[in-house]
């Protein structure tokens, strides 16, 4: 079992890895709201982290024509555990803060911790 000191060290290490990642890392909760947005994601999408925490990811980077598929996919996964996207690398369009669409490579993983549903998206600007 980790001591409080070891736990703080591990958290600091994790934060440093996420902050220094070259790919965008966006973490959402089971409701689709942003809980983390690293500096690379800020650079890709043009949003500041503090402005997006708590916001629905669909409103930020998912093109309008794909939002219902995102919402349905998340709901289906939460209800059944079945997903067409988790654990795969996909090329998709994403929307910048300006509304411009860009091609991205996306990989999403379920990183549920302590019963809290979390999903980490690793995003590469193509």
CSV table of N, CA, C and O in Angstrom, one decimal:
chain,number,residue,atom,x,y,z
A,1,UNK,N,0.8,-1.2,0.0
A,1,UNK,CA,0.0,0.0,0.0
A,1,UNK,C,0.9,1.2,0.0
A,1,UNK,O,1.9,1.3,0.7
A,2,UNK,N,0.5,2.2,-0.8
A,2,UNK,CA,1.3,3.5,-0.9
A,2,UNK,C,1.0,4.3,0.4
A,2,UNK,O,-0.1,4.4,0.9
A,3,UNK,N,2.1,5.0,0.8
A,3,UNK,CA,2.0,6.0,1.9
A,3,UNK,C,1.4,7.3,1.3
A,3,UNK,O,1.5,7.5,0.0
A,4,UNK,N,0.9,8.2,2.1
A,4,UNK,CA,0.5,9.5,1.5
A,4,UNK,C,1.5,10.2,0.7
A,4,UNK,O,1.3,10.8,-0.3
A,5,UNK,N,2.8,10.1,1.2
A,5,UNK,CA,3.9,10.7,0.5
A,5,UNK,C,4.1,10.1,-0.9
A,5,UNK,O,4.3,10.8,-1.9
A,6,UNK,N,4.0,8.7,-0.9
A,6,UNK,CA,4.2,8.0,-2.2
A,6,UNK,C,3.0,8.4,-3.2
A,6,UNK,O,3.2,8.5,-4.4
A,7,UNK,N,1.8,8.5,-2.6
A,7,UNK,CA,0.7,8.8,-3.4
A,7,UNK,C,0.8,10.2,-4.0
A,7,UNK,O,0.5,10.4,-5.2
A,8,UNK,N,1.3,11.2,-3.2
A,8,UNK,CA,1.5,12.5,-3.7
A,8,UNK,C,2.5,12.5,-4.8
A,8,UNK,O,2.4,13.2,-5.8
A,9,UNK,N,3.6,11.8,-4.6
A,9,UNK,CA,4.6,11.6,-5.6
A,9,UNK,C,4.1,11.1,-6.9
A,9,UNK,O,4.4,11.5,-8.0
A,10,UNK,N,3.3,10.0,-6.8
A,10,UNK,CA,2.7,9.4,-8.0
A,10,UNK,C,1.7,10.4,-8.7
A,10,UNK,O,1.8,10.5,-10.0
A,11,UNK,N,1.0,11.1,-8.0
A,11,UNK,CA,0.1,12.1,-8.6
A,11,UNK,C,0.9,13.2,-9.3
A,11,UNK,O,0.5,13.6,-10.4
A,12,UNK,N,2.0,13.7,-8.7
A,12,UNK,CA,2.8,14.7,-9.3
A,12,UNK,C,3.5,14.1,-10.6
A,12,UNK,O,3.6,14.8,-11.6
A,13,UNK,N,3.9,12.9,-10.6
A,13,UNK,CA,4.5,12.2,-11.7
A,13,UNK,C,3.4,12.2,-12.9
A,13,UNK,O,3.7,12.5,-14.0
A,14,UNK,N,2.2,11.7,-12.5
A,14,UNK,CA,1.2,11.6,-13.5
A,14,UNK,C,0.9,13.0,-14.1
A,14,UNK,O,0.8,13.1,-15.4
A,15,UNK,N,0.7,14.0,-13.3
A,15,UNK,CA,0.4,15.3,-13.8
A,15,UNK,C,1.6,15.8,-14.7
A,15,UNK,O,1.3,16.4,-15.8
A,16,UNK,N,2.8,15.5,-14.4
A,16,UNK,CA,3.9,16.0,-15.2
A,16,UNK,C,3.9,15.2,-16.6
A,16,UNK,O,4.1,15.9,-17.6
A,17,UNK,N,3.6,14.0,-16.6
A,17,UNK,CA,3.5,13.2,-17.8
A,17,UNK,C,2.4,13.8,-18.7
A,17,UNK,O,2.6,14.0,-19.9
A,18,UNK,N,1.2,14.0,-18.2
A,18,UNK,CA,0.1,14.5,-18.9
A,18,UNK,C,0.4,15.9,-19.5
A,18,UNK,O,0.1,16.2,-20.6
A,19,UNK,N,1.0,16.8,-18.6
A,19,UNK,CA,1.3,18.1,-19.0
A,19,UNK,C,2.3,18.2,-20.1
A,19,UNK,O,2.3,19.0,-21.0
A,20,UNK,N,3.3,17.2,-20.1
A,20,UNK,CA,4.4,17.3,-21.1
A,20,UNK,C,4.1,16.4,-22.3
A,20,UNK,O,4.9,16.4,-23.3
A,21,UNK,N,3.0,15.7,-22.4
A,21,UNK,CA,2.7,14.9,-23.6
A,21,UNK,C,2.6,15.7,-24.8
A,21,UNK,O,2.1,16.8,-24.8
A,22,UNK,N,3.1,15.2,-25.9
A,22,UNK,CA,3.1,15.9,-27.2
A,22,UNK,C,1.7,15.8,-27.8
A,22,UNK,O,1.3,16.6,-28.6
A,23,UNK,N,1.0,14.7,-27.5
A,23,UNK,CA,-0.4,14.6,-28.0
A,23,UNK,C,-1.4,15.2,-27.1
A,23,UNK,O,-1.1,15.3,-25.9
A,24,UNK,N,-2.5,15.7,-27.6
A,24,UNK,CA,-3.6,16.2,-26.8
A,24,UNK,C,-4.2,15.1,-25.9
A,24,UNK,O,-4.4,14.0,-26.4
A,25,UNK,N,-4.4,15.4,-24.7
A,25,UNK,CA,-5.0,14.4,-23.8
A,25,UNK,C,-6.2,15.1,-23.2
A,25,UNK,O,-6.1,16.2,-22.5
A,26,UNK,N,-7.4,14.6,-23.5
A,26,UNK,CA,-8.7,15.1,-22.9
A,26,UNK,C,-9.3,14.0,-22.2
A,26,UNK,O,-9.6,12.9,-22.7
A,27,UNK,N,-9.7,14.3,-20.9
A,27,UNK,CA,-10.4,13.3,-20.1
A,27,UNK,C,-11.8,13.8,-19.8
A,27,UNK,O,-12.0,15.0,-19.5
A,28,UNK,N,-12.7,12.9,-20.1
A,28,UNK,CA,-14.1,13.3,-19.8
A,28,UNK,C,-14.7,12.3,-18.8
A,28,UNK,O,-14.2,11.2,-18.6
A,29,UNK,N,-15.8,12.7,-18.2
A,29,UNK,CA,-16.5,11.8,-17.2
A,29,UNK,C,-17.6,11.1,-17.9
A,29,UNK,O,-17.8,11.2,-19.2
A,30,UNK,N,-18.4,10.3,-17.2
A,30,UNK,CA,-19.5,9.5,-17.8
A,30,UNK,C,-20.6,10.4,-18.3
A,30,UNK,O,-21.5,9.8,-19.1
A,31,UNK,N,-20.6,11.6,-18.0
A,31,UNK,CA,-21.6,12.5,-18.6
A,31,UNK,C,-21.1,13.3,-19.8
A,31,UNK,O,-21.8,14.2,-20.3
A,32,UNK,N,-19.9,13.0,-20.2
A,32,UNK,CA,-19.3,13.7,-21.3
A,32,UNK,C,-18.7,15.0,-21.0
A,32,UNK,O,-18.4,15.8,-22.0
A,33,UNK,N,-18.5,15.3,-19.8
A,33,UNK,CA,-17.9,16.6,-19.4
A,33,UNK,C,-16.4,16.5,-19.2
A,33,UNK,O,-15.9,15.6,-18.6
A,34,UNK,N,-15.7,17.6,-19.6
A,34,UNK,CA,-14.3,17.6,-19.5
A,34,UNK,C,-13.8,17.7,-18.1
A,34,UNK,O,-14.3,18.6,-17.3
A,35,UNK,N,-12.9,16.8,-17.7
A,35,UNK,CA,-12.3,16.9,-16.4
A,35,UNK,C,-10.8,17.1,-16.4
A,35,UNK,O,-10.2,17.5,-15.4
A,36,UNK,N,-10.2,17.0,-17.6
A,36,UNK,CA,-8.8,17.4,-17.8
A,36,UNK,C,-8.6,17.7,-19.3
A,36,UNK,O,-9.2,17.1,-20.2
A,37,UNK,N,-7.7,18.6,-19.5
A,37,UNK,CA,-7.4,19.1,-20.9
A,37,UNK,C,-5.9,19.6,-20.8
A,37,UNK,O,-5.6,20.6,-20.2
A,38,UNK,N,-5.0,18.8,-21.4
A,38,UNK,CA,-3.6,19.1,-21.3
A,38,UNK,C,-3.2,20.2,-22.2
A,38,UNK,O,-3.9,20.7,-23.1
A,39,UNK,N,-1.9,20.8,-22.0
A,39,UNK,CA,-1.4,21.9,-22.8
A,39,UNK,C,-1.4,21.6,-24.3
A,39,UNK,O,-1.7,22.5,-25.1
A,40,UNK,N,-1.1,20.3,-24.7
A,40,UNK,CA,-1.1,20.0,-26.1
A,40,UNK,C,-2.6,20.1,-26.7
A,40,UNK,O,-2.8,20.5,-27.8
A,41,UNK,N,-3.6,19.7,-25.9
A,41,UNK,CA,-5.0,19.9,-26.3
A,41,UNK,C,-5.3,21.4,-26.5
A,41,UNK,O,-6.0,21.8,-27.4
A,42,UNK,N,-4.8,22.2,-25.5
A,42,UNK,CA,-5.0,23.6,-25.6
A,42,UNK,C,-4.4,24.1,-27.0
A,42,UNK,O,-5.1,24.9,-27.6
A,43,UNK,N,-3.2,23.7,-27.3
A,43,UNK,CA,-2.6,24.2,-28.5
A,43,UNK,C,-3.3,23.7,-29.8
A,43,UNK,O,-3.4,24.4,-30.7
A,44,UNK,N,-3.8,22.5,-29.7
A,44,UNK,CA,-4.5,21.9,-30.9
A,44,UNK,C,-5.8,22.6,-31.1
A,44,UNK,O,-6.1,23.1,-32.2
A,45,UNK,N,-6.6,22.7,-30.1
A,45,UNK,CA,-8.0,23.2,-30.2
A,45,UNK,C,-8.3,24.7,-30.0
A,45,UNK,O,-9.3,25.2,-30.4
A,46,UNK,N,-7.3,25.3,-29.3
A,46,UNK,CA,-7.5,26.8,-29.1
A,46,UNK,C,-8.3,27.2,-27.9
A,46,UNK,O,-8.8,28.3,-27.8
A,47,UNK,N,-8.5,26.2,-27.0
A,47,UNK,CA,-9.2,26.5,-25.8
A,47,UNK,C,-8.2,26.5,-24.6
A,47,UNK,O,-7.2,25.8,-24.6
A,48,UNK,N,-8.5,27.3,-23.6
A,48,UNK,CA,-7.7,27.3,-22.4
A,48,UNK,C,-8.3,26.3,-21.4
A,48,UNK,O,-9.6,26.1,-21.4
A,49,UNK,N,-7.5,25.5,-20.7
A,49,UNK,CA,-8.0,24.4,-19.8
A,49,UNK,C,-9.1,24.9,-18.9
A,49,UNK,O,-10.1,24.3,-18.8
A,50,UNK,N,-8.9,26.0,-18.2
A,50,UNK,CA,-9.8,26.5,-17.3
A,50,UNK,C,-11.2,26.8,-17.9
A,50,UNK,O,-12.2,26.8,-17.2
A,51,UNK,N,-11.2,27.2,-19.1
A,51,UNK,CA,-12.5,27.5,-19.8
A,51,UNK,C,-13.3,26.3,-20.2
A,51,UNK,O,-14.5,26.4,-20.4
A,52,UNK,N,-12.6,25.1,-20.3
A,52,UNK,CA,-13.3,23.9,-20.7
A,52,UNK,C,-13.7,22.9,-19.6
A,52,UNK,O,-14.5,22.0,-19.9
A,53,UNK,N,-13.0,23.0,-18.5
A,53,UNK,CA,-13.3,22.1,-17.4
A,53,UNK,C,-14.8,22.2,-17.0
A,53,UNK,O,-15.3,23.2,-16.8
A,54,UNK,N,-15.5,21.0,-17.1
A,54,UNK,CA,-16.9,21.0,-16.8
A,54,UNK,C,-17.8,21.1,-18.0
A,54,UNK,O,-19.0,20.9,-17.9
A,55,UNK,N,-17.3,21.5,-19.1
A,55,UNK,CA,-18.1,21.7,-20.3
A,55,UNK,C,-18.3,20.4,-21.0
A,55,UNK,O,-17.4,19.5,-21.0
A,56,UNK,N,-19.4,20.3,-21.7
A,56,UNK,CA,-19.6,19.0,-22.5
A,56,UNK,C,-18.6,19.0,-23.7
A,56,UNK,O,-18.5,19.9,-24.4
A,57,UNK,N,-17.9,17.9,-23.8
A,57,UNK,CA,-16.9,17.7,-24.9
A,57,UNK,C,-17.5,17.9,-26.2
A,57,UNK,O,-16.9,18.4,-27.2
A,58,UNK,N,-18.8,17.4,-26.4
A,58,UNK,CA,-19.4,17.4,-27.7
A,58,UNK,C,-19.6,18.9,-28.2
A,58,UNK,O,-19.5,19.1,-29.4
A,59,UNK,N,-19.8,19.8,-27.3
A,59,UNK,CA,-20.0,21.2,-27.7
A,59,UNK,C,-18.6,21.8,-28.1
A,59,UNK,O,-18.6,22.9,-28.7
A,60,UNK,N,-17.5,21.2,-27.7
A,60,UNK,CA,-16.2,21.9,-27.9
A,60,UNK,C,-15.5,21.4,-29.1
A,60,UNK,O,-15.1,22.2,-30.0
A,61,UNK,N,-15.3,20.1,-29.3
A,61,UNK,CA,-14.5,19.6,-30.4
A,61,UNK,C,-15.1,18.6,-31.3
A,61,UNK,O,-14.5,18.3,-32.3
A,62,UNK,N,-16.3,18.2,-31.0
A,62,UNK,CA,-17.0,17.2,-31.9
A,62,UNK,C,-17.9,18.0,-32.9
A,62,UNK,O,-18.7,18.8,-32.5
A,63,UNK,N,-17.6,17.8,-34.2
A,63,UNK,CA,-18.4,18.5,-35.2
A,63,UNK,C,-19.9,18.2,-35.0
A,63,UNK,O,-20.3,17.1,-34.6
A,64,UNK,N,-20.8,19.2,-35.2
A,64,UNK,CA,-22.2,19.1,-34.9
A,64,UNK,C,-22.8,17.8,-35.6
A,64,UNK,O,-23.7,17.2,-34.9
A,65,UNK,N,-22.4,17.5,-36.7
A,65,UNK,CA,-23.0,16.3,-37.4
A,65,UNK,C,-22.6,15.0,-36.8
A,65,UNK,O,-23.2,13.9,-37.1
A,66,UNK,N,-21.6,15.0,-35.8
A,66,UNK,CA,-21.2,13.8,-35.2
A,66,UNK,C,-21.6,13.7,-33.7
A,66,UNK,O,-21.3,12.7,-33.0
A,67,UNK,N,-22.3,14.8,-33.2
A,67,UNK,CA,-22.6,14.8,-31.8
A,67,UNK,C,-23.6,13.8,-31.3
A,67,UNK,O,-23.4,13.2,-30.2
A,68,UNK,N,-24.6,13.5,-32.1
A,68,UNK,CA,-25.6,12.5,-31.7
A,68,UNK,C,-24.9,11.1,-31.6
A,68,UNK,O,-25.2,10.3,-30.7
A,69,UNK,N,-24.0,10.8,-32.6
A,69,UNK,CA,-23.3,9.6,-32.6
A,69,UNK,C,-22.4,9.4,-31.3
A,69,UNK,O,-22.4,8.4,-30.7
A,70,UNK,N,-21.8,10.5,-30.9
A,70,UNK,CA,-21.0,10.6,-29.7
A,70,UNK,C,-21.8,10.3,-28.5
A,70,UNK,O,-21.5,9.4,-27.7
A,71,UNK,N,-22.9,11.0,-28.4
A,71,UNK,CA,-23.8,10.9,-27.2
A,71,UNK,C,-24.4,9.4,-27.2
A,71,UNK,O,-24.4,8.8,-26.1
A,72,UNK,N,-24.8,8.9,-28.3
A,72,UNK,CA,-25.4,7.6,-28.4
A,72,UNK,C,-24.3,6.5,-28.0
A,72,UNK,O,-24.6,5.6,-27.3
A,73,UNK,N,-23.1,6.7,-28.6
A,73,UNK,CA,-22.0,5.8,-28.3
A,73,UNK,C,-21.7,5.7,-26.8
A,73,UNK,O,-21.4,4.7,-26.2
A,74,UNK,N,-21.6,6.9,-26.2
A,74,UNK,CA,-21.3,7.0,-24.7
A,74,UNK,C,-22.4,6.3,-23.9
A,74,UNK,O,-22.1,5.5,-23.0
A,75,UNK,N,-23.6,6.6,-24.2
A,75,UNK,CA,-24.7,6.0,-23.5
A,75,UNK,C,-24.8,4.5,-23.7
A,75,UNK,O,-25.0,3.8,-22.7
A,76,UNK,N,-24.5,4.0,-24.9
A,76,UNK,CA,-24.5,2.6,-25.1
A,76,UNK,C,-23.4,1.9,-24.4
A,76,UNK,O,-23.6,0.9,-23.7
A,77,UNK,N,-22.2,2.5,-24.3
A,77,UNK,CA,-21.1,1.9,-23.6
A,77,UNK,C,-21.4,1.9,-22.1
A,77,UNK,O,-21.2,0.8,-21.5
A,78,UNK,N,-21.9,2.9,-21.6
A,78,UNK,CA,-22.2,3.0,-20.1
A,78,UNK,C,-23.3,1.9,-19.8
A,78,UNK,O,-23.3,1.4,-18.7
A,79,UNK,N,-24.2,1.7,-20.7
A,79,UNK,CA,-25.3,0.8,-20.4
A,79,UNK,C,-25.0,-0.7,-20.7
A,79,UNK,O,-25.4,-1.6,-19.9
A,80,UNK,N,-24.1,-0.9,-21.7
A,80,UNK,CA,-23.8,-2.3,-22.1
A,80,UNK,C,-22.4,-2.7,-22.0
A,80,UNK,O,-22.1,-3.9,-22.1
A,81,UNK,N,-21.5,-1.8,-22.0
A,81,UNK,CA,-20.0,-2.1,-22.0
A,81,UNK,C,-19.5,-2.4,-23.4
A,81,UNK,O,-18.4,-2.7,-23.6
A,82,UNK,N,-20.4,-2.1,-24.4
A,82,UNK,CA,-20.0,-2.3,-25.8
A,82,UNK,C,-19.7,-1.0,-26.5
A,82,UNK,O,-20.4,0.0,-26.3
A,83,UNK,N,-18.5,-1.0,-27.1
A,83,UNK,CA,-18.1,0.2,-27.8
A,83,UNK,C,-17.4,-0.1,-29.1
A,83,UNK,O,-16.7,-1.1,-29.2
A,84,UNK,N,-17.7,0.7,-30.1
A,84,UNK,CA,-17.0,0.6,-31.4
A,84,UNK,C,-15.7,1.5,-31.4
A,84,UNK,O,-15.0,1.4,-32.4
A,85,UNK,N,-15.4,2.3,-30.4
A,85,UNK,CA,-14.3,3.2,-30.5
A,85,UNK,C,-13.2,2.9,-29.5
A,85,UNK,O,-12.1,3.3,-29.7
A,86,UNK,N,-13.5,2.4,-28.3
A,86,UNK,CA,-12.5,2.2,-27.3
A,86,UNK,C,-11.4,1.3,-27.7
A,86,UNK,O,-11.7,0.3,-28.3
A,87,UNK,N,-10.2,1.7,-27.4
A,87,UNK,CA,-9.0,0.8,-27.7
A,87,UNK,C,-8.6,0.8,-29.1
A,87,UNK,O,-7.9,-0.1,-29.5
A,88,UNK,N,-9.1,1.7,-30.0
A,88,UNK,CA,-8.8,1.7,-31.4
A,88,UNK,C,-8.2,3.1,-31.7
A,88,UNK,O,-8.5,4.1,-31.1
A,89,UNK,N,-7.4,3.1,-32.8
A,89,UNK,CA,-6.9,4.4,-33.4
A,89,UNK,C,-7.8,4.7,-34.5
A,89,UNK,O,-8.0,3.9,-35.5
A,90,UNK,N,-8.4,5.8,-34.5
A,90,UNK,CA,-9.4,6.2,-35.5
A,90,UNK,C,-9.0,7.6,-36.1
A,90,UNK,O,-8.5,8.4,-35.4
A,91,UNK,N,-9.2,7.8,-37.4
A,91,UNK,CA,-9.0,9.1,-38.0
A,91,UNK,C,-10.4,9.7,-38.1
A,91,UNK,O,-11.3,9.1,-38.8
A,92,UNK,N,-10.6,10.9,-37.6
A,92,UNK,CA,-11.9,11.6,-37.5
A,92,UNK,C,-11.7,13.1,-37.7
A,92,UNK,O,-10.6,13.6,-37.4
A,93,UNK,N,-12.7,13.8,-38.1
A,93,UNK,CA,-12.6,15.3,-38.0
A,93,UNK,C,-12.9,15.8,-36.6
A,93,UNK,O,-13.6,15.1,-35.8
A,94,UNK,N,-12.2,16.8,-36.2
A,94,UNK,CA,-12.5,17.5,-35.0
A,94,UNK,C,-12.6,19.0,-35.2
A,94,UNK,O,-12.2,19.5,-36.2
A,95,UNK,N,-13.3,19.7,-34.3
A,95,UNK,CA,-13.6,21.1,-34.5
A,95,UNK,C,-12.7,21.9,-33.5
A,95,UNK,O,-12.6,21.6,-32.3
A,96,UNK,N,-12.1,22.9,-34.1
A,96,UNK,CA,-11.3,23.9,-33.3
A,96,UNK,C,-12.2,24.9,-32.7
A,96,UNK,O,-13.4,25.0,-33.0
A,97,UNK,N,-11.7,25.7,-31.8
A,97,UNK,CA,-12.5,26.8,-31.1
A,97,UNK,C,-13.0,27.8,-32.1
A,97,UNK,O,-14.0,28.4,-31.9
A,98,UNK,N,-12.3,27.9,-33.3
A,98,UNK,CA,-12.8,28.8,-34.4
A,98,UNK,C,-13.9,28.2,-35.2
A,98,UNK,O,-14.4,28.9,-36.1
A,99,UNK,N,-14.2,26.9,-35.0
A,99,UNK,CA,-15.2,26.3,-35.8
A,99,UNK,C,-14.6,25.5,-37.0
A,99,UNK,O,-15.3,24.7,-37.7
A,100,UNK,N,-13.3,25.7,-37.3
A,100,UNK,CA,-12.6,25.1,-38.3
A,100,UNK,C,-12.5,23.6,-38.0
A,100,UNK,O,-12.3,23.2,-36.9
A,101,UNK,N,-12.6,22.7,-39.0
A,101,UNK,CA,-12.5,21.3,-38.9
A,101,UNK,C,-11.1,20.9,-39.3
A,101,UNK,O,-10.5,21.4,-40.3
A,102,UNK,N,-10.5,20.0,-38.5
A,102,UNK,CA,-9.2,19.4,-38.8
A,102,UNK,C,-9.2,17.9,-38.7
A,102,UNK,O,-10.0,17.4,-37.9
A,103,UNK,N,-8.3,17.2,-39.4
A,103,UNK,CA,-8.3,15.7,-39.2
A,103,UNK,C,-7.4,15.4,-38.0
A,103,UNK,O,-6.4,16.0,-37.7
A,104,UNK,N,-7.9,14.4,-37.2
A,104,UNK,CA,-7.2,14.0,-36.0
A,104,UNK,C,-7.1,12.5,-36.0
A,104,UNK,O,-7.9,11.8,-36.6
A,105,UNK,N,-6.1,12.0,-35.3
A,105,UNK,CA,-6.1,10.6,-34.9
A,105,UNK,C,-6.5,10.5,-33.4
A,105,UNK,O,-6.0,11.3,-32.6
A,106,UNK,N,-7.4,9.6,-33.1
A,106,UNK,CA,-8.0,9.6,-31.8
A,106,UNK,C,-8.0,8.1,-31.3
A,106,UNK,O,-8.3,7.2,-32.0
A,107,UNK,N,-7.5,8.0,-30.0
A,107,UNK,CA,-7.6,6.7,-29.3
A,107,UNK,C,-8.2,7.0,-27.9
A,107,UNK,O,-7.7,7.9,-27.2
A,108,UNK,N,-9.2,6.3,-27.6
A,108,UNK,CA,-10.0,6.5,-26.3
A,108,UNK,C,-9.8,5.3,-25.5
A,108,UNK,O,-10.0,4.2,-25.9
A,109,UNK,N,-9.5,5.5,-24.2
A,109,UNK,CA,-9.4,4.4,-23.2
A,109,UNK,C,-10.3,4.7,-22.0
A,109,UNK,O,-10.5,5.9,-21.7
A,110,UNK,N,-10.9,3.7,-21.5
A,110,UNK,CA,-11.7,3.7,-20.2
A,110,UNK,C,-10.7,3.7,-19.1
A,110,UNK,O,-9.9,2.8,-18.9
A,111,UNK,N,-10.6,4.8,-18.3
A,111,UNK,CA,-9.7,4.9,-17.2
A,111,UNK,C,-10.5,5.1,-15.9
A,111,UNK,O,-10.1,5.9,-15.0
A,112,UNK,N,-11.6,4.4,-15.7
A,112,UNK,CA,-12.4,4.5,-14.5
A,112,UNK,C,-11.6,4.3,-13.3
A,112,UNK,O,-10.8,3.3,-13.2
A,113,UNK,N,-11.7,5.2,-12.4
A,113,UNK,CA,-11.0,5.1,-11.1
A,113,UNK,C,-11.9,5.2,-9.9
A,113,UNK,O,-12.8,6.1,-9.9
A,114,UNK,N,-11.8,4.3,-9.0
A,114,UNK,CA,-12.6,4.4,-7.8
A,114,UNK,C,-14.1,4.5,-8.0
A,114,UNK,O,-14.8,5.2,-7.3
A,115,UNK,N,-14.6,3.9,-9.1
A,115,UNK,CA,-16.0,3.9,-9.4
A,115,UNK,C,-16.4,5.1,-10.2
A,115,UNK,O,-17.6,5.2,-10.6
A,116,UNK,N,-15.6,6.0,-10.4
A,116,UNK,CA,-15.9,7.2,-11.3
A,116,UNK,C,-15.5,6.9,-12.7
A,116,UNK,O,-14.4,6.6,-13.0
A,117,UNK,N,-16.5,7.0,-13.6
A,117,UNK,CA,-16.3,6.7,-15.0
A,117,UNK,C,-15.5,7.8,-15.6
A,117,UNK,O,-16.0,8.9,-15.7
A,118,UNK,N,-14.4,7.5,-16.2
A,118,UNK,CA,-13.5,8.5,-16.9
A,118,UNK,C,-13.0,7.9,-18.2
A,118,UNK,O,-12.8,6.7,-18.2
A,119,UNK,N,-12.9,8.7,-19.2
A,119,UNK,CA,-12.4,8.3,-20.5
A,119,UNK,C,-11.3,9.2,-20.9
A,119,UNK,O,-11.6,10.5,-20.9
A,120,UNK,N,-10.2,8.7,-21.3
A,120,UNK,CA,-9.1,9.5,-21.8
A,120,UNK,C,-9.0,9.4,-23.3
A,120,UNK,O,-8.9,8.3,-23.8
A,121,UNK,N,-9.0,10.6,-23.9
A,121,UNK,CA,-8.8,10.6,-25.4
A,121,UNK,C,-7.4,11.1,-25.6
A,121,UNK,O,-7.0,12.2,-25.1
A,122,UNK,N,-6.7,10.4,-26.4
A,122,UNK,CA,-5.3,10.8,-26.9
A,122,UNK,C,-5.5,11.2,-28.3
A,122,UNK,O,-6.0,10.4,-29.1
A,123,UNK,N,-5.1,12.5,-28.6
A,123,UNK,CA,-5.5,13.1,-29.8
A,123,UNK,C,-4.2,13.6,-30.5
A,123,UNK,O,-3.4,14.4,-29.9
A,124,UNK,N,-4.0,13.3,-31.8
A,124,UNK,CA,-2.9,13.7,-32.6
A,124,UNK,C,-3.5,14.5,-33.7
A,124,UNK,O,-4.3,14.0,-34.5
A,125,UNK,N,-3.0,15.7,-33.9
A,125,UNK,CA,-3.4,16.6,-35.0
A,125,UNK,C,-2.6,16.1,-36.3
A,125,UNK,O,-1.4,16.0,-36.3
A,126,UNK,N,-3.4,15.7,-37.3
A,126,UNK,CA,-2.8,15.1,-38.5
A,126,UNK,C,-2.6,16.2,-39.5
A,126,UNK,O,-2.0,16.0,-40.5
